[in-house]
Structure formats: structure tokens, C-alpha cells
Short mmCIF file of C-alpha atoms in Angstrom, two decimals:
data_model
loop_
_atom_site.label_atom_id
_atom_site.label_comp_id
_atom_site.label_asym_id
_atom_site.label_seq_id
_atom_site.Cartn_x
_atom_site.Cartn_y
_atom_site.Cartn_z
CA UNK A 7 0.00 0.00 0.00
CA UNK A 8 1.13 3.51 0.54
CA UNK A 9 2.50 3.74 3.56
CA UNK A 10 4.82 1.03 2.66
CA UNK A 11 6.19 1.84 -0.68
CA UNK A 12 7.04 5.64 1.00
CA UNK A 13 8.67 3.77 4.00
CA UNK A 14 10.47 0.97 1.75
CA UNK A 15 11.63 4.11 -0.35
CA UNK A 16 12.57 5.78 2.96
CA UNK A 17 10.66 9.03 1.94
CA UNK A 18 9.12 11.50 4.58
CA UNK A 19 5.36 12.53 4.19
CA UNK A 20 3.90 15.82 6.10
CA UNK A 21 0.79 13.11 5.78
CA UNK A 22 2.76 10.79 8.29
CA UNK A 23 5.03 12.68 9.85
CA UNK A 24 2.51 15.49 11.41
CA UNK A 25 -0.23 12.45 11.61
CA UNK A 26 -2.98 14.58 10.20
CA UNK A 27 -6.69 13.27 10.75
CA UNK A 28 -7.21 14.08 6.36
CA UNK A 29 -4.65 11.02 5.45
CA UNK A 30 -7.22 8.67 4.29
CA UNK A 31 -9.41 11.44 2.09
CA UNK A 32 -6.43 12.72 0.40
CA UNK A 33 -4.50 9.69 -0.26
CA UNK A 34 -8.00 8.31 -1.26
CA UNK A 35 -8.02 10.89 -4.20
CA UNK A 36 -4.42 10.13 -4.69
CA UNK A 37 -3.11 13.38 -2.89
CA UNK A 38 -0.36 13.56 -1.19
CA UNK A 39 2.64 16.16 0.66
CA UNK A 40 6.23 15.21 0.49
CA UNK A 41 8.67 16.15 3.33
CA UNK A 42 12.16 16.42 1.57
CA UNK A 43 15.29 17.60 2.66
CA UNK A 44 15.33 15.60 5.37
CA UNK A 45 13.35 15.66 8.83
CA UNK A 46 16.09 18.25 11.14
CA UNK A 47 14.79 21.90 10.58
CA UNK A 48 17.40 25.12 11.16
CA UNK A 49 14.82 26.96 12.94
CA UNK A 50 12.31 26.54 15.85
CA UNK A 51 9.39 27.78 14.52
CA UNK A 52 6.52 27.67 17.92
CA UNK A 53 3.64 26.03 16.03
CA UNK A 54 5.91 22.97 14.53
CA UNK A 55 6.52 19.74 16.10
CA UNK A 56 10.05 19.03 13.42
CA UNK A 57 13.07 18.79 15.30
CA UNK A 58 15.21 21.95 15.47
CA UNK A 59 19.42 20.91 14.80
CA UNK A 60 21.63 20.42 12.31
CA UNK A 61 20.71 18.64 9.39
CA UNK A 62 22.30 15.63 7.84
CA UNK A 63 23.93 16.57 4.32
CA UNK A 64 21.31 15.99 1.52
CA UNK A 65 20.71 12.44 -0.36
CA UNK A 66 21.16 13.31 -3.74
CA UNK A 67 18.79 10.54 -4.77
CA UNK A 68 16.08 11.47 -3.27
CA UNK A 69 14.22 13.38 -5.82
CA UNK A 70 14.24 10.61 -7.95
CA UNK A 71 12.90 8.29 -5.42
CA UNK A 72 10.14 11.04 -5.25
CA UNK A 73 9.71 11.13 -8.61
CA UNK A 74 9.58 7.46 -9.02
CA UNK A 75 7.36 7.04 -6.16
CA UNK A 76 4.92 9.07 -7.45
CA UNK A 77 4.89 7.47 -10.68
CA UNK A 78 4.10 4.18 -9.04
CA UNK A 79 1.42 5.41 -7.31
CA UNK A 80 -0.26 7.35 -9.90
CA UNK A 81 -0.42 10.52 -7.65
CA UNK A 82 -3.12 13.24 -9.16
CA UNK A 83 -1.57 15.86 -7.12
CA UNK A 84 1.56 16.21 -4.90
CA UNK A 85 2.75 19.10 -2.44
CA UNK A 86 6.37 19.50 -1.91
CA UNK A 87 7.67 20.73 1.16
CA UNK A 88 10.60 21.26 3.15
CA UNK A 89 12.30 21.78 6.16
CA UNK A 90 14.30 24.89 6.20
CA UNK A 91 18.07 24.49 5.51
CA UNK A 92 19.81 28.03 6.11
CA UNK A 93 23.10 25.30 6.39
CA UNK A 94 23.32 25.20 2.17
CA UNK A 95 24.20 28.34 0.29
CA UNK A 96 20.76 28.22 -1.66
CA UNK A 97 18.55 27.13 0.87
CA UNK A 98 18.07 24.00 -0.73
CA UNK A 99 16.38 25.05 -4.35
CA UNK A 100 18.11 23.73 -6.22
CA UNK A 101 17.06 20.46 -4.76
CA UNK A 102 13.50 21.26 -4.70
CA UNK A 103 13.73 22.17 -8.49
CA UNK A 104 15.72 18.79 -9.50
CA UNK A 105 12.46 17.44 -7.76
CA UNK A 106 10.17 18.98 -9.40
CA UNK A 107 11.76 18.42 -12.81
CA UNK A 108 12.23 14.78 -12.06
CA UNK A 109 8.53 14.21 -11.36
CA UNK A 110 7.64 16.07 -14.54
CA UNK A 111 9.63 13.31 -15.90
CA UNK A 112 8.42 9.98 -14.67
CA UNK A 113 4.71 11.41 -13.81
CA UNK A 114 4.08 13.92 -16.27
CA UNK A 115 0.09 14.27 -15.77
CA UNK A 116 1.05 14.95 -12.01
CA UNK A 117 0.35 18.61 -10.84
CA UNK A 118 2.80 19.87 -8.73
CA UNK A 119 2.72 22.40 -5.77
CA UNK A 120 5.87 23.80 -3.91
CA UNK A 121 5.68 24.89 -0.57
CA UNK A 122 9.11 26.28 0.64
CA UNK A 123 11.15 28.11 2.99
CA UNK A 124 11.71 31.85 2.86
CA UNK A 125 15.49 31.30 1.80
CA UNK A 126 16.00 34.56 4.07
CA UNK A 127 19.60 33.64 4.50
CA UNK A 128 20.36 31.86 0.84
CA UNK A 129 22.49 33.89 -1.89
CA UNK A 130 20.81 35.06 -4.88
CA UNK A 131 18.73 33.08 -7.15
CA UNK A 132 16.75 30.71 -4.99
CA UNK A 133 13.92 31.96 -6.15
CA UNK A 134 14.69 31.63 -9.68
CA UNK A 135 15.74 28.05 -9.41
CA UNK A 136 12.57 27.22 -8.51
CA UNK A 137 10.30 29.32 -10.32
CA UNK A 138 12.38 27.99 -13.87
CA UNK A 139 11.38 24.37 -12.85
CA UNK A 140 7.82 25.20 -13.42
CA UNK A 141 5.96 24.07 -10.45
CA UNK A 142 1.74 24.44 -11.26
CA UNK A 143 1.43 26.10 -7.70
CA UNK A 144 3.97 28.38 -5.51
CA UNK A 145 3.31 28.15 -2.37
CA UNK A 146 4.74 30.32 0.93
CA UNK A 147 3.25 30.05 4.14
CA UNK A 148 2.75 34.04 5.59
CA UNK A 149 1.76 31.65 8.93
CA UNK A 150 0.67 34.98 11.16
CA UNK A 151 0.45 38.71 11.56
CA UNK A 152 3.92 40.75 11.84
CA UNK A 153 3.12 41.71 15.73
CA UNK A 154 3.60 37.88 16.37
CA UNK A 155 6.63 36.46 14.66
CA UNK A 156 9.25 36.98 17.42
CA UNK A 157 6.91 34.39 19.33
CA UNK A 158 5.67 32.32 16.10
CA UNK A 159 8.54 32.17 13.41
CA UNK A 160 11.23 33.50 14.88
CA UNK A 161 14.04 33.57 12.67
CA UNK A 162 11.81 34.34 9.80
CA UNK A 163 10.38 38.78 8.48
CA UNK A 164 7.20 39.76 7.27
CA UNK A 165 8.37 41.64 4.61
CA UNK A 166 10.53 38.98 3.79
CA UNK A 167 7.52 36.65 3.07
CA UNK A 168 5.46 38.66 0.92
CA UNK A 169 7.96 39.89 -1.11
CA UNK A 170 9.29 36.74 -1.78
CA UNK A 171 5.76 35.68 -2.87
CA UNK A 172 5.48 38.22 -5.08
CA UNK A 173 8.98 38.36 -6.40
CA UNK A 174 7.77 34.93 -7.55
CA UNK A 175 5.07 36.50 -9.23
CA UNK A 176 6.83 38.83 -11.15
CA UNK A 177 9.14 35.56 -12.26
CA UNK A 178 6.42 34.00 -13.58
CA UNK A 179 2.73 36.00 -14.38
CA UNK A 180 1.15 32.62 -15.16
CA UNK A 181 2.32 30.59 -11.74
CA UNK A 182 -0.56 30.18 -8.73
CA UNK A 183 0.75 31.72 -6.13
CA UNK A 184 -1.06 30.72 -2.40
CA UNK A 185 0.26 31.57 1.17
CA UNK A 186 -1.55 30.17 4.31
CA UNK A 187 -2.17 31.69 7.73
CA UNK A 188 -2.70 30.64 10.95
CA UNK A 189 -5.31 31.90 13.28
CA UNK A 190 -6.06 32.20 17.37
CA UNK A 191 -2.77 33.85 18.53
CA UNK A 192 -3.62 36.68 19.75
CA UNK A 193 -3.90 38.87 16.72
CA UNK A 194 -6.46 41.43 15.99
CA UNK A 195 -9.23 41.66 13.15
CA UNK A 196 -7.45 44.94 12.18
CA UNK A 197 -4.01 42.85 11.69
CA UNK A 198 -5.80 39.97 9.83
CA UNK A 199 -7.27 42.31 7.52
CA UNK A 200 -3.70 44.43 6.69
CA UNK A 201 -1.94 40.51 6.00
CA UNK A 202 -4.51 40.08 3.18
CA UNK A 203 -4.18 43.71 1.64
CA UNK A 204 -0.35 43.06 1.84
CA UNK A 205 -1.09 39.58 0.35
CA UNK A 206 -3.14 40.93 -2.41
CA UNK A 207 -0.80 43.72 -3.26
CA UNK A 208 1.19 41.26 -3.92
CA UNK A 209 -1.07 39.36 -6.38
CA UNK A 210 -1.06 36.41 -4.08
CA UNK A 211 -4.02 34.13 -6.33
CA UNK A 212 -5.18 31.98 -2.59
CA UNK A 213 -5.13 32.42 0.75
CA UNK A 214 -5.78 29.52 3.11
CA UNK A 215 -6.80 30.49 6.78
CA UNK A 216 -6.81 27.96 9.71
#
């Protein structure tokens, strides 16, 4: 089944790894989130459970077994996300686009969605790595209002996160761009409200809100 093709293939799943209660309906309609990169994150974001240290060096296989995994399963839709990696001088895109161009590859009818990091600390031309791979869906999570991210993402700027998302954008008019943001912190209406203006200035396409 599933679950033990990813584990013979020793591939991470948000699915699995964050043991979320939709596993059955999206793997049912042959969705599924990929956790690559490996599973030691270079920050300590408050509202996630990944282990904060220093990460192993990346396999440089794995986004063919990704690629190949998905293949086998016949996967309508896969998300592709990451822990951070401010330990490699690109933050890790270029591995994220090798991934995405390997599933185009062996599962071509496969939509794709990337969900990364803010690459706050990479050198030039994350962003472009990525964006060139052609993805169907960028993804950046905004994850709260600016009063909160010493306490929520620290490590992480605002600023930093919109204008990445629409610096992507402006790579790429036809890309979906999405962000997602968390709720029940603390915030106020007024600061809700001033994330999506900032978000739509942007020309973020989806906001998710949870």
C-alpha cells in the first residue's frame, strides 16, 4: 500500500510525519505532501513539532525516489515541502527544483505544488531556481500577523515573506501563487485584515486560513 512503498523508499510525508486526521481522504483521491530535505529543521518555529538541529547533508537521490514514487502510485496531485536548511548556500532550491523536474519526468500528468522556505539567509537566485522548474502552484506560508513572529517564526520577516511571494510573481505571471495563515494567537481583526491587503498587493491568487 502507501505507507509502505514511501517507508520501503525511505521518503518522509507531512501526511505521516505530522499524523494529520485528512490522510485517508487525500490519499484516497491520490493526494499527497512530500517532506524532503530531510526531517532536522534550522529553525524553531513555535507552532511545529520538526526537530530543530543540524541537518544531515542531503541524499542526492532522493528526488528521484520522489519522482519514481509518485509514478508508481499514480499521484493526481503532490505538495512539496521542506524543512528549512539556512546550512546550504541556496537554501536547498536547487534540490527542490531537480524534484520537481524529475517528477515532470516519470509522472508527467502529475500537478505539482511547492511549498518552501523563505530562503531569508540563501544567496541570490533561490527563487529563480525554482520558479524555472515550473511548479503548477507556488506556495509560501505568511503563517501569522507581523506583531507575532518573534513568538511564532522567529528567525523568519514579514516583509521577507510577501515579497518573496510576489517576487515569484513577477518571475512567472502565469504561476498560482497561495500563502496560508494561521489563526487564534492573539492577533487582531485589524491585523488579519492588513496581511490580506499586503497579500493581495502582492497578487497572491489563494489564501488559506486555519
Amino acid at each position: 500500500n502507501t505507507a509502505n512503498l514511501l517507508n520501503d523508499l525511505n521518503l518522509n510525508t507531512v501526511c505521516q510525519e505530522a499524523a494529520c486526521p485528512n490522510i485517508g481522504e487525500c490519499w484516497s483521491q491520490k493526494h499527497a505532501t512530500f517532506l524532503i530535505m530531510g526531517d532536522i529543521c534550522t529553525r524553531g518555529c513555535a507552532f511545529c513539532n520538526i526537530a530543530t538541529g543540524r541537518p544531515e547533508k542531503l541524499d542526492p537521490f532522493e528526488p528521484l525516489r520522489v519522482a519514481k514514487s509518485i509514478e508508481k502510485l499514480s499521484l493526481n496531485h503532490v505538495v512539496l515541502t521542506s524543512v528549512d536548511r539556512d546550512d546550504l548556500k541556496d537554501g536547498g532550491a536547487e534540490h527542490i527544483a531537480k524534484t520537481v523536474e524529475l517528477i515532470q519526468k516519470y509522472a508527467p500528468s502529475t500537478s505539482i505544488e511547492v511549498l518552501t522556505p523563505d530562503f531569508l539567509h540563501a544567496d541570490g537566485g533561490s527563487i529563480e531556481k525554482i520558479i524555472n522548474s515550473k511548479p503548477n502552484v507556488f506556495n509560501h506560508n505568511i503563517e501569522t500577523v507581523p506583531s507575532k513572529y518573534l513568538i511564532v517564526r522567529p528567525g523568519a520577516r514579514y516583509f521577507s515573506s510577501v515579497r518573496l511571494l510576489q517576487y515569484a510573481k513577477e518571475l512567472d505571471k502565469s504561476i498560482f501563487t497561495k500563502s496560508g495563515l494561521m489563526v487564534g494567537m492573539g492577533e487582531t481583526h485589524d491585523e488579519l485584515f492588513q496581511v490580506m491587503d499586503d497579500l493581495r498587493s502582492a497578487n497572491v491568487d489563494f489564501l488559506t486560513i486555519g
